[in-house]
Amino acid sequence: MTDMMPAWVRETYGPADGFRLEHIPMPVPRRGEVVLRVEATALSAGDVRLMLGDPLLVRPVFGLTRPKHPVRGMEVAGTVVAVGENAIGAELGERVVGELVGGGGLASHVAVPAARLVPIPPDVSSVTAATLPVSAGTAWQALDRASIGIHSELRADRRRSAHAVPRVLVIGASGGVGTFAVQLAALRGAEVWATCGERNARLVEHLGAVRTLDHRRSPLSALPAGHFDAVIDIAGGIGLRELQRLVAPGGSVVLVTGDGGHVLGPIPRMLKAAILSVGSSRRIRPLAATPRPEILAKLLELTAEGRITPVIEHEYGFDQASAALAHLEAGHTVGKVVVRAVESRE
C-alpha cells in the first residue's frame, strides 16, 4: 500500500457531474475492521439519494451541510489486504463482499467492519457478488416482510382460497431490487406478476414473472380487488388505498420505495400507511432494509448454484465512475450498474 489512493469525491451534496477523481489518504483498519482492495462496486438508488442529500431528513444522520462520506458506493466486493485488531470473520487474502453504510466503495481501498463481510464463493465473480448486498438483500427482506415463502402452511389455512399458491405483484420490476424480487419470489414458489415498461417485459418474464403489466398504460385499478397475497411496491407513485385494494384479506403491501417530498421523504406516506392498516386485515408495511450478512450468504449460495442471476445493465471502468452515477441519477436503469476496480498500472 501507499499513503494515498485514488477515489471519486464530492465534498458537497449535488449531482453526479460534481464528482472528481482525487487522491485521498489510504484507510487504516481500526479495531474490528479490515481494509479491502476494491474489485467491484455496485451502485443503487440509495447512492443517488445520499449524493443529493434528498430528502433533507437524511442529512442529520449522513451530514447536515455536507456528506460525512464524500465517496459513494455501498455495495463492494474485494480482497482483504489489511486486518485490524480483533477483526473476526475475514482473513488476509480472502475475497469478500458486503454493504458499506454511508458509502466509500468508489475508491481503490476501503475500510469495512469485518462482521459485515461474507466470503465470495470461488465460482462467483466480484462483479456479480457486488450486486447482491443492497438490492438483492432488500428484495429478500421485502418478501420476508410479506411472509412470502415463510410459514406457508399457516398462510394456506388463513387465506388464498381463490388460488393454490401465493400470488405476488412486484411494482417496478426492472430495476435493481425488482429484478431480484421477481426471481426470489418465483424461487419461493409464488406466482409472480410484475409491472415494468414494455421494452423490459420479456426480460422480467424470463426472470420468472408469469404476467407483466405497464401500469402507466394499463391502470392497476382495472385489476380485481383482492387479487394478490402480497404487493411489493418498489416504484412508488400509486395511492396507498389502491395498493391496499389489490391484496386479499390477510395479505400485505410492502413499501420498498422512498417515495415522498424533499423535506420529510417517505415519513408522511409511512404514517398514512400505519393509519390505513389500523383495524384492517390488509396491512401496509414500510420496509427499512438493513445489512444482513446471513441473508447475503444465502444469496451468494443461490447465485453460485445458478438459481438467481443478477441483471447487470452496464459495467463501467473506474475512470468512468462519475458517468455511472450520472446514468443512475437519470433514472430508468435496468437491473444493476457496476464500477470495476482501479486497473493496475504495473
mmCIF file of C-alpha atoms in Angstrom:
data_model
loop_
_atom_site.group_PDB
_atom_site.id
_atom_site.type_symbol
_atom_site.label_atom_id
_atom_site.label_comp_id
_atom_site.label_asym_id
_atom_site.label_seq_id
_atom_site.Cartn_x
_atom_site.Cartn_y
_atom_site.Cartn_z
ATOM 1 C CA MET A 1 0.000 0.000 0.000
ATOM 2 C CA THR A 2 0.929 3.633 -0.395
ATOM 3 C CA ASP A 3 -0.148 6.526 1.789
ATOM 4 C CA MET A 4 -2.603 7.896 -0.777
ATOM 5 C CA MET A 5 -5.187 6.267 -3.044
ATOM 6 C CA PRO A 6 -7.494 7.276 -5.929
ATOM 7 C CA ALA A 7 -11.155 7.906 -5.093
ATOM 8 C CA TRP A 8 -14.159 9.663 -6.600
ATOM 9 C CA VAL A 9 -15.004 12.514 -4.250
ATOM 10 C CA ARG A 10 -17.693 15.159 -3.917
ATOM 11 C CA GLU A 11 -17.475 17.210 -0.715
ATOM 12 C CA THR A 12 -20.923 18.812 -1.123
ATOM 13 C CA TYR A 13 -24.392 17.496 -1.902
ATOM 14 C CA GLY A 14 -25.315 17.664 -5.572
ATOM 15 C CA PRO A 15 -25.459 15.857 -8.930
ATOM 16 C CA ALA A 16 -23.012 13.320 -10.293
ATOM 17 C CA ASP A 17 -21.151 15.763 -12.534
ATOM 18 C CA GLY A 18 -19.645 17.323 -9.404
ATOM 19 C CA PHE A 19 -17.553 14.248 -8.577
ATOM 20 C CA ARG A 20 -13.809 14.469 -9.155
ATOM 21 C CA LEU A 21 -11.113 11.805 -9.188
ATOM 22 C CA GLU A 22 -8.730 12.746 -6.382
ATOM 23 C CA HIS A 23 -6.099 11.157 -4.178
ATOM 24 C CA ILE A 24 -7.081 10.790 -0.537
ATOM 25 C CA PRO A 25 -5.427 9.071 2.441
ATOM 26 C CA MET A 26 -5.353 5.283 2.348
ATOM 27 C CA PRO A 27 -7.620 3.825 5.070
ATOM 28 C CA VAL A 28 -6.109 2.162 8.106
ATOM 29 C CA PRO A 29 -8.178 -0.573 9.761
ATOM 30 C CA ARG A 30 -9.492 0.238 13.200
ATOM 31 C CA ARG A 31 -10.483 -2.325 15.810
ATOM 32 C CA GLY A 32 -12.843 -4.854 14.238
ATOM 33 C CA GLU A 33 -12.175 -3.611 10.693
ATOM 34 C CA VAL A 34 -10.365 -4.852 7.620
ATOM 35 C CA VAL A 35 -9.196 -2.960 4.551
ATOM 36 C CA LEU A 36 -10.320 -4.216 1.143
ATOM 37 C CA ARG A 37 -8.650 -3.697 -2.190
ATOM 38 C CA VAL A 38 -11.854 -2.941 -4.075
ATOM 39 C CA GLU A 39 -12.542 -5.113 -7.133
ATOM 40 C CA ALA A 40 -16.107 -4.040 -7.940
ATOM 41 C CA THR A 41 -18.662 -1.572 -6.617
ATOM 42 C CA ALA A 42 -22.346 -1.755 -7.497
ATOM 43 C CA LEU A 43 -24.466 1.394 -7.321
ATOM 44 C CA SER A 44 -28.062 1.714 -6.132
ATOM 45 C CA ALA A 45 -30.828 4.286 -5.767
ATOM 46 C CA GLY A 46 -29.631 4.848 -2.203
ATOM 47 C CA ASP A 47 -26.336 6.179 -3.567
ATOM 48 C CA VAL A 48 -28.238 8.791 -5.567
ATOM 49 C CA ARG A 49 -30.324 9.851 -2.562
ATOM 50 C CA LEU A 50 -27.217 10.266 -0.398
ATOM 51 C CA MET A 51 -25.364 12.005 -3.235
ATOM 52 C CA LEU A 52 -28.143 14.604 -3.477
ATOM 53 C CA GLY A 53 -28.857 14.726 0.264
ATOM 54 C CA ASP A 54 -32.515 14.159 -0.600
ATOM 55 C CA PRO A 55 -34.726 14.085 1.366
ATOM 56 C CA LEU A 56 -33.409 16.601 3.853
ATOM 57 C CA LEU A 57 -34.459 14.203 6.594
ATOM 58 C CA VAL A 58 -31.331 12.080 5.938
ATOM 59 C CA ARG A 59 -28.889 14.922 6.466
ATOM 60 C CA PRO A 60 -28.753 14.946 10.293
ATOM 61 C CA VAL A 61 -27.504 11.336 10.044
ATOM 62 C CA PHE A 62 -25.324 11.468 6.911
ATOM 63 C CA GLY A 63 -24.102 15.067 7.130
ATOM 64 C CA LEU A 64 -26.063 18.223 7.879
ATOM 65 C CA THR A 65 -24.387 20.645 5.471
ATOM 66 C CA ARG A 66 -22.077 18.284 3.574
ATOM 67 C CA PRO A 67 -21.846 14.474 3.318
ATOM 68 C CA LYS A 68 -19.904 12.668 6.026
ATOM 69 C CA HIS A 69 -18.940 10.154 3.336
ATOM 70 C CA PRO A 70 -17.858 12.114 0.232
ATOM 71 C CA VAL A 71 -17.152 8.857 -1.642
ATOM 72 C CA ARG A 72 -20.218 6.985 -2.925
ATOM 73 C CA GLY A 73 -20.708 3.243 -3.340
ATOM 74 C CA MET A 74 -22.342 0.977 -0.742
ATOM 75 C CA GLU A 75 -22.089 -2.491 -2.358
ATOM 76 C CA VAL A 76 -18.465 -3.597 -2.503
ATOM 77 C CA ALA A 77 -16.542 -6.745 -3.363
ATOM 78 C CA GLY A 78 -12.807 -7.033 -2.913
ATOM 79 C CA THR A 79 -9.815 -8.747 -1.336
ATOM 80 C CA VAL A 80 -8.735 -8.289 2.285
ATOM 81 C CA VAL A 81 -5.297 -6.633 2.333
ATOM 82 C CA ALA A 82 -5.078 -5.465 5.974
ATOM 83 C CA VAL A 83 -6.668 -6.694 9.187
ATOM 84 C CA GLY A 84 -7.294 -4.601 12.280
ATOM 85 C CA GLU A 85 -7.179 -5.743 15.883
ATOM 86 C CA ASN A 86 -9.980 -8.155 16.837
ATOM 87 C CA ALA A 87 -11.335 -8.284 13.276
ATOM 88 C CA ILE A 88 -13.132 -11.628 13.217
ATOM 89 C CA GLY A 89 -14.751 -13.147 10.151
ATOM 90 C CA ALA A 90 -12.465 -12.032 7.330
ATOM 91 C CA GLU A 91 -8.933 -13.242 6.643
ATOM 92 C CA LEU A 92 -5.984 -11.693 4.844
ATOM 93 C CA GLY A 93 -6.149 -12.506 1.130
ATOM 94 C CA GLU A 94 -9.793 -13.584 1.233
ATOM 95 C CA ARG A 95 -12.294 -12.365 -1.386
ATOM 96 C CA VAL A 96 -15.327 -10.911 0.379
ATOM 97 C CA VAL A 97 -18.406 -8.791 -0.256
ATOM 98 C CA GLY A 98 -20.536 -6.568 1.953
ATOM 99 C CA GLU A 99 -22.541 -3.407 2.427
ATOM 100 C CA LEU A 100 -20.986 -0.104 3.471
ATOM 101 C CA VAL A 101 -23.322 2.117 5.460
ATOM 102 C CA GLY A 102 -22.855 5.598 4.049
ATOM 103 C CA GLY A 103 -20.560 4.717 1.154
ATOM 104 C CA GLY A 104 -16.873 4.582 0.286
ATOM 105 C CA GLY A 105 -16.752 1.985 -2.482
ATOM 106 C CA LEU A 106 -15.695 4.230 -5.378
ATOM 107 C CA ALA A 107 -12.068 4.117 -4.279
ATOM 108 C CA SER A 108 -9.174 1.716 -4.671
ATOM 109 C CA HIS A 109 -9.406 0.673 -0.991
ATOM 110 C CA VAL A 110 -11.977 0.902 1.776
ATOM 111 C CA ALA A 111 -12.152 0.026 5.475
ATOM 112 C CA VAL A 112 -15.104 -2.169 6.482
ATOM 113 C CA PRO A 113 -16.245 -3.793 9.742
ATOM 114 C CA ALA A 114 -15.290 -7.452 9.340
ATOM 115 C CA ALA A 115 -18.635 -8.572 10.772
ATOM 116 C CA ARG A 116 -20.443 -7.141 7.722
ATOM 117 C CA LEU A 117 -18.463 -9.171 5.195
ATOM 118 C CA VAL A 118 -19.198 -12.557 3.641
ATOM 119 C CA PRO A 119 -16.744 -14.757 1.695
ATOM 120 C CA ILE A 120 -17.376 -14.947 -2.052
ATOM 121 C CA PRO A 121 -17.702 -18.494 -3.437
ATOM 122 C CA PRO A 122 -14.976 -19.449 -5.949
ATOM 123 C CA ASP A 123 -17.406 -19.641 -8.878
ATOM 124 C CA VAL A 124 -18.902 -16.150 -8.293
ATOM 125 C CA SER A 125 -17.119 -13.137 -9.782
ATOM 126 C CA SER A 126 -16.543 -9.984 -7.773
ATOM 127 C CA VAL A 127 -18.696 -8.015 -10.241
ATOM 128 C CA THR A 128 -21.600 -10.415 -9.682
ATOM 129 C CA ALA A 129 -21.125 -10.518 -5.907
ATOM 130 C CA ALA A 130 -21.143 -6.723 -5.646
ATOM 131 C CA THR A 131 -24.733 -6.568 -6.960
ATOM 132 C CA LEU A 132 -26.147 -8.536 -4.028
ATOM 133 C CA PRO A 133 -25.812 -6.787 -0.629
ATOM 134 C CA VAL A 134 -28.270 -3.883 -1.015
ATOM 135 C CA SER A 135 -30.511 -4.752 -3.960
ATOM 136 C CA ALA A 136 -30.908 -8.498 -3.512
ATOM 137 C CA GLY A 137 -30.838 -8.095 0.268
ATOM 138 C CA THR A 138 -33.684 -5.578 0.093
ATOM 139 C CA ALA A 139 -35.722 -7.864 -2.178
ATOM 140 C CA TRP A 140 -35.219 -10.767 0.229
ATOM 141 C CA GLN A 141 -36.286 -8.684 3.242
ATOM 142 C CA ALA A 142 -39.335 -7.334 1.379
ATOM 143 C CA LEU A 143 -40.560 -10.863 0.653
ATOM 144 C CA ASP A 144 -39.921 -11.842 4.264
ATOM 145 C CA ARG A 145 -41.924 -8.797 5.382
ATOM 146 C CA ALA A 146 -44.800 -10.004 3.201
ATOM 147 C CA SER A 147 -44.389 -13.572 4.552
ATOM 148 C CA ILE A 148 -43.889 -14.965 1.058
ATOM 149 C CA GLY A 149 -42.226 -18.338 1.451
ATOM 150 C CA ILE A 150 -42.452 -18.163 5.244
ATOM 151 C CA HIS A 151 -44.853 -20.324 7.278
ATOM 152 C CA SER A 152 -46.683 -21.263 4.097
ATOM 153 C CA GLU A 153 -48.673 -23.951 5.912
ATOM 154 C CA LEU A 154 -50.201 -21.310 8.223
ATOM 155 C CA ARG A 155 -50.928 -18.927 5.355
ATOM 156 C CA ALA A 156 -52.752 -21.627 3.399
ATOM 157 C CA ASP A 157 -55.280 -22.033 6.193
ATOM 158 C CA ARG A 158 -55.756 -18.293 6.666
ATOM 159 C CA ARG A 159 -56.381 -17.209 3.083
ATOM 160 C CA ARG A 160 -55.637 -17.788 -0.626
ATOM 161 C CA SER A 161 -58.919 -19.653 -1.117
ATOM 162 C CA ALA A 162 -59.023 -18.483 -4.766
ATOM 163 C CA HIS A 163 -55.578 -19.787 -5.751
ATOM 164 C CA ALA A 164 -53.333 -22.568 -4.546
ATOM 165 C CA VAL A 165 -50.022 -20.704 -4.484
ATOM 166 C CA PRO A 166 -49.273 -17.177 -3.245
ATOM 167 C CA ARG A 167 -49.692 -14.532 -5.938
ATOM 168 C CA VAL A 168 -47.281 -11.591 -5.721
ATOM 169 C CA LEU A 169 -47.287 -8.298 -7.614
ATOM 170 C CA VAL A 170 -43.901 -6.585 -7.941
ATOM 171 C CA ILE A 171 -44.322 -2.920 -8.910
ATOM 172 C CA GLY A 172 -41.157 -1.614 -10.563
ATOM 173 C CA ALA A 173 -39.745 -4.986 -11.533
ATOM 174 C CA SER A 174 -36.976 -3.970 -13.938
ATOM 175 C CA GLY A 175 -34.694 -2.097 -11.521
ATOM 176 C CA GLY A 176 -32.021 -3.415 -9.191
ATOM 177 C CA VAL A 177 -34.342 -4.521 -6.370
ATOM 178 C CA GLY A 178 -37.158 -5.504 -8.733
ATOM 179 C CA THR A 179 -35.144 -7.934 -10.851
ATOM 180 C CA PHE A 180 -34.119 -9.777 -7.692
ATOM 181 C CA ALA A 181 -37.612 -9.624 -6.161
ATOM 182 C CA VAL A 182 -39.115 -11.347 -9.207
ATOM 183 C CA GLN A 183 -36.519 -14.130 -9.131
ATOM 184 C CA LEU A 184 -36.691 -14.687 -5.381
ATOM 185 C CA ALA A 185 -40.498 -14.657 -5.264
ATOM 186 C CA ALA A 186 -40.640 -17.251 -8.052
ATOM 187 C CA LEU A 187 -37.969 -19.284 -6.265
ATOM 188 C CA ARG A 188 -40.146 -19.253 -3.147
ATOM 189 C CA GLY A 189 -42.985 -20.786 -5.112
ATOM 190 C CA ALA A 190 -45.063 -17.662 -5.791
ATOM 191 C CA GLU A 191 -46.977 -16.806 -8.939
ATOM 192 C CA VAL A 192 -45.323 -13.526 -9.847
ATOM 193 C CA TRP A 193 -46.990 -10.648 -11.665
ATOM 194 C CA ALA A 194 -44.865 -7.601 -12.361
ATOM 195 C CA THR A 195 -45.086 -4.057 -13.664
ATOM 196 C CA CYS A 196 -42.428 -2.659 -15.980
ATOM 197 C CA GLY A 197 -42.084 -0.747 -19.221
ATOM 198 C CA GLU A 198 -42.966 -2.585 -22.407
ATOM 199 C CA ARG A 199 -39.322 -2.775 -23.519
ATOM 200 C CA ASN A 200 -38.391 -4.733 -20.363
ATOM 201 C CA ALA A 201 -41.342 -7.124 -20.351
ATOM 202 C CA ARG A 202 -39.500 -10.031 -21.978
ATOM 203 C CA LEU A 203 -36.593 -9.716 -19.537
ATOM 204 C CA VAL A 204 -38.902 -9.690 -16.495
ATOM 205 C CA GLU A 205 -40.820 -12.696 -17.804
ATOM 206 C CA HIS A 206 -37.518 -14.515 -18.323
ATOM 207 C CA LEU A 207 -36.717 -13.833 -14.655
ATOM 208 C CA GLY A 208 -39.888 -15.610 -13.558
ATOM 209 C CA ALA A 209 -42.934 -13.344 -13.919
ATOM 210 C CA VAL A 210 -45.980 -15.115 -15.376
ATOM 211 C CA ARG A 211 -47.510 -11.798 -16.440
ATOM 212 C CA THR A 212 -46.167 -8.281 -16.936
ATOM 213 C CA LEU A 213 -48.131 -5.030 -16.937
ATOM 214 C CA ASP A 214 -47.253 -1.461 -17.832
ATOM 215 C CA HIS A 215 -49.339 0.333 -15.196
ATOM 216 C CA ARG A 216 -48.818 3.655 -16.976
ATOM 217 C CA ARG A 217 -50.849 2.263 -19.879
ATOM 218 C CA SER A 218 -52.976 -0.338 -18.076
ATOM 219 C CA PRO A 219 -54.036 1.094 -14.691
ATOM 220 C CA LEU A 220 -53.915 -1.266 -11.743
ATOM 221 C CA SER A 221 -57.447 -0.143 -10.949
ATOM 222 C CA ALA A 222 -58.543 -2.492 -13.758
ATOM 223 C CA LEU A 223 -57.381 -5.487 -11.713
ATOM 224 C CA PRO A 224 -59.925 -7.115 -9.399
ATOM 225 C CA ALA A 225 -59.814 -6.417 -5.675
ATOM 226 C CA GLY A 226 -58.008 -8.943 -3.502
ATOM 227 C CA HIS A 227 -56.153 -10.409 -6.474
ATOM 228 C CA PHE A 228 -52.777 -10.760 -4.703
ATOM 229 C CA ASP A 229 -51.414 -12.160 -1.480
ATOM 230 C CA ALA A 230 -48.692 -9.516 -1.495
ATOM 231 C CA VAL A 231 -47.777 -6.344 -3.343
ATOM 232 C CA ILE A 232 -44.119 -5.290 -3.293
ATOM 233 C CA ASP A 233 -44.052 -1.587 -4.224
ATOM 234 C CA ILE A 234 -40.610 -0.574 -5.442
ATOM 235 C CA ALA A 235 -41.533 2.103 -7.989
ATOM 236 C CA GLY A 236 -43.965 4.240 -5.954
ATOM 237 C CA GLY A 237 -46.394 6.729 -7.428
ATOM 238 C CA ILE A 238 -49.532 4.683 -6.734
ATOM 239 C CA GLY A 239 -52.005 5.616 -3.997
ATOM 240 C CA LEU A 240 -51.933 3.545 -0.822
ATOM 241 C CA ARG A 241 -55.660 2.812 -0.914
ATOM 242 C CA GLU A 242 -55.299 1.408 -4.424
ATOM 243 C CA LEU A 243 -52.398 -0.788 -3.345
ATOM 244 C CA GLN A 244 -54.351 -1.972 -0.313
ATOM 245 C CA ARG A 245 -57.355 -2.817 -2.505
ATOM 246 C CA LEU A 246 -55.238 -5.213 -4.547
ATOM 247 C CA VAL A 247 -54.377 -7.587 -1.686
ATOM 248 C CA ALA A 248 -56.603 -10.285 -0.233
ATOM 249 C CA PRO A 249 -57.620 -10.295 3.447
ATOM 250 C CA GLY A 250 -54.550 -11.295 5.428
ATOM 251 C CA GLY A 251 -52.289 -10.021 2.675
ATOM 252 C CA SER A 252 -49.645 -7.305 2.830
ATOM 253 C CA VAL A 253 -48.419 -4.331 0.855
ATOM 254 C CA VAL A 254 -44.686 -3.807 1.408
ATOM 255 C CA LEU A 255 -43.350 -0.315 0.647
ATOM 256 C CA VAL A 256 -39.754 -0.524 -0.550
ATOM 257 C CA THR A 257 -39.748 2.851 -2.282
ATOM 258 C CA GLY A 258 -38.581 6.014 -0.566
ATOM 259 C CA ASP A 259 -41.416 7.967 -2.222
ATOM 260 C CA GLY A 260 -42.063 11.357 -0.674
ATOM 261 C CA GLY A 261 -41.280 15.037 -0.562
ATOM 262 C CA HIS A 262 -37.972 16.879 -0.492
ATOM 263 C CA VAL A 263 -38.047 17.546 3.247
ATOM 264 C CA LEU A 264 -39.614 14.589 5.063
ATOM 265 C CA GLY A 265 -39.252 11.970 2.339
ATOM 266 C CA PRO A 266 -41.363 8.862 2.967
ATOM 267 C CA ILE A 267 -42.406 9.735 6.529
ATOM 268 C CA PRO A 268 -45.886 11.155 5.662
ATOM 269 C CA ARG A 269 -46.606 8.122 3.448
ATOM 270 C CA MET A 270 -45.487 5.772 6.197
ATOM 271 C CA LEU A 271 -47.777 7.489 8.696
ATOM 272 C CA LYS A 272 -50.702 7.205 6.297
ATOM 273 C CA ALA A 273 -49.865 3.536 5.795
ATOM 274 C CA ALA A 274 -50.000 2.986 9.547
ATOM 275 C CA ILE A 275 -53.411 4.706 9.750
ATOM 276 C CA LEU A 276 -54.845 2.689 6.855
ATOM 277 C CA SER A 277 -53.592 -0.542 8.458
ATOM 278 C CA VAL A 278 -55.407 0.045 11.760
ATOM 279 C CA GLY A 279 -58.220 -2.485 12.051
ATOM 280 C CA SER A 280 -57.578 -3.785 8.534
ATOM 281 C CA SER A 281 -56.653 -7.331 7.549
ATOM 282 C CA ARG A 282 -54.785 -5.844 4.581
ATOM 283 C CA ARG A 283 -51.642 -4.428 6.167
ATOM 284 C CA ILE A 284 -49.334 -1.833 4.589
ATOM 285 C CA ARG A 285 -45.811 -2.417 5.844
ATOM 286 C CA PRO A 286 -42.955 0.033 5.166
ATOM 287 C CA LEU A 287 -39.582 -1.647 4.813
ATOM 288 C CA ALA A 288 -36.340 -0.292 6.225
ATOM 289 C CA ALA A 289 -33.835 -2.817 4.894
ATOM 290 C CA THR A 290 -30.664 -3.294 6.929
ATOM 291 C CA PRO A 291 -27.320 -5.037 6.288
ATOM 292 C CA ARG A 292 -27.844 -8.756 6.966
ATOM 293 C CA PRO A 293 -24.714 -10.847 6.355
ATOM 294 C CA GLU A 294 -26.614 -14.085 6.978
ATOM 295 C CA ILE A 295 -29.018 -13.205 4.127
ATOM 296 C CA LEU A 296 -26.110 -12.187 1.900
ATOM 297 C CA ALA A 297 -24.504 -15.594 2.480
ATOM 298 C CA LYS A 298 -27.700 -17.303 1.279
ATOM 299 C CA LEU A 299 -27.885 -15.036 -1.765
ATOM 300 C CA LEU A 300 -24.290 -15.880 -2.681
ATOM 301 C CA GLU A 301 -25.116 -19.567 -2.383
ATOM 302 C CA LEU A 302 -28.150 -19.199 -4.672
ATOM 303 C CA THR A 303 -26.023 -17.254 -7.149
ATOM 304 C CA ALA A 304 -23.263 -19.876 -7.124
ATOM 305 C CA GLU A 305 -25.899 -22.558 -7.797
ATOM 306 C CA GLY A 306 -27.304 -20.566 -10.727
ATOM 307 C CA ARG A 307 -30.716 -20.199 -9.082
ATOM 308 C CA ILE A 308 -30.628 -16.402 -9.225
ATOM 309 C CA THR A 309 -28.755 -14.289 -11.749
ATOM 310 C CA PRO A 310 -28.035 -10.570 -11.330
ATOM 311 C CA VAL A 311 -29.117 -8.396 -14.240
ATOM 312 C CA ILE A 312 -26.200 -6.050 -14.971
ATOM 313 C CA GLU A 313 -27.129 -3.331 -17.422
ATOM 314 C CA HIS A 314 -23.662 -1.849 -17.708
ATOM 315 C CA GLU A 315 -20.168 -2.206 -16.308
ATOM 316 C CA TYR A 316 -18.103 0.976 -16.089
ATOM 317 C CA GLY A 317 -14.370 1.276 -15.662
ATOM 318 C CA PHE A 318 -13.113 3.039 -12.567
ATOM 319 C CA ASP A 319 -12.273 6.134 -14.594
ATOM 320 C CA GLN A 320 -15.961 6.308 -15.623
ATOM 321 C CA ALA A 321 -17.431 6.207 -12.113
ATOM 322 C CA SER A 322 -18.910 9.712 -12.378
ATOM 323 C CA ALA A 323 -20.670 8.667 -15.592
ATOM 324 C CA ALA A 324 -22.028 5.592 -13.823
ATOM 325 C CA LEU A 325 -23.546 7.776 -11.100
ATOM 326 C CA ALA A 326 -24.979 10.127 -13.720
ATOM 327 C CA HIS A 327 -26.587 7.183 -15.523
ATOM 328 C CA LEU A 328 -28.219 6.033 -12.298
ATOM 329 C CA GLU A 329 -29.277 9.583 -11.412
ATOM 330 C CA ALA A 330 -31.073 9.898 -14.774
ATOM 331 C CA GLY A 331 -33.399 7.019 -13.828
ATOM 332 C CA HIS A 332 -34.791 4.031 -15.727
ATOM 333 C CA THR A 333 -31.778 1.816 -15.053
ATOM 334 C CA VAL A 334 -32.461 -1.829 -15.883
ATOM 335 C CA GLY A 335 -31.016 -4.091 -13.201
ATOM 336 C CA LYS A 336 -27.681 -3.020 -11.779
ATOM 337 C CA VAL A 337 -24.796 -0.718 -12.678
ATOM 338 C CA VAL A 338 -21.315 -1.822 -11.583
ATOM 339 C CA VAL A 339 -17.992 0.037 -11.473
ATOM 340 C CA ARG A 340 -14.954 -2.192 -11.863
ATOM 341 C CA ALA A 341 -11.748 -1.867 -9.864
ATOM 342 C CA VAL A 342 -8.890 0.517 -10.465
ATOM 343 C CA GLU A 343 -6.794 -1.007 -13.241
ATOM 344 C CA SER A 344 -3.288 -1.949 -12.292
ATOM 345 C CA ARG A 345 -0.509 0.271 -13.723
ATOM 346 C CA GLU A 346 2.193 -2.294 -13.045
#
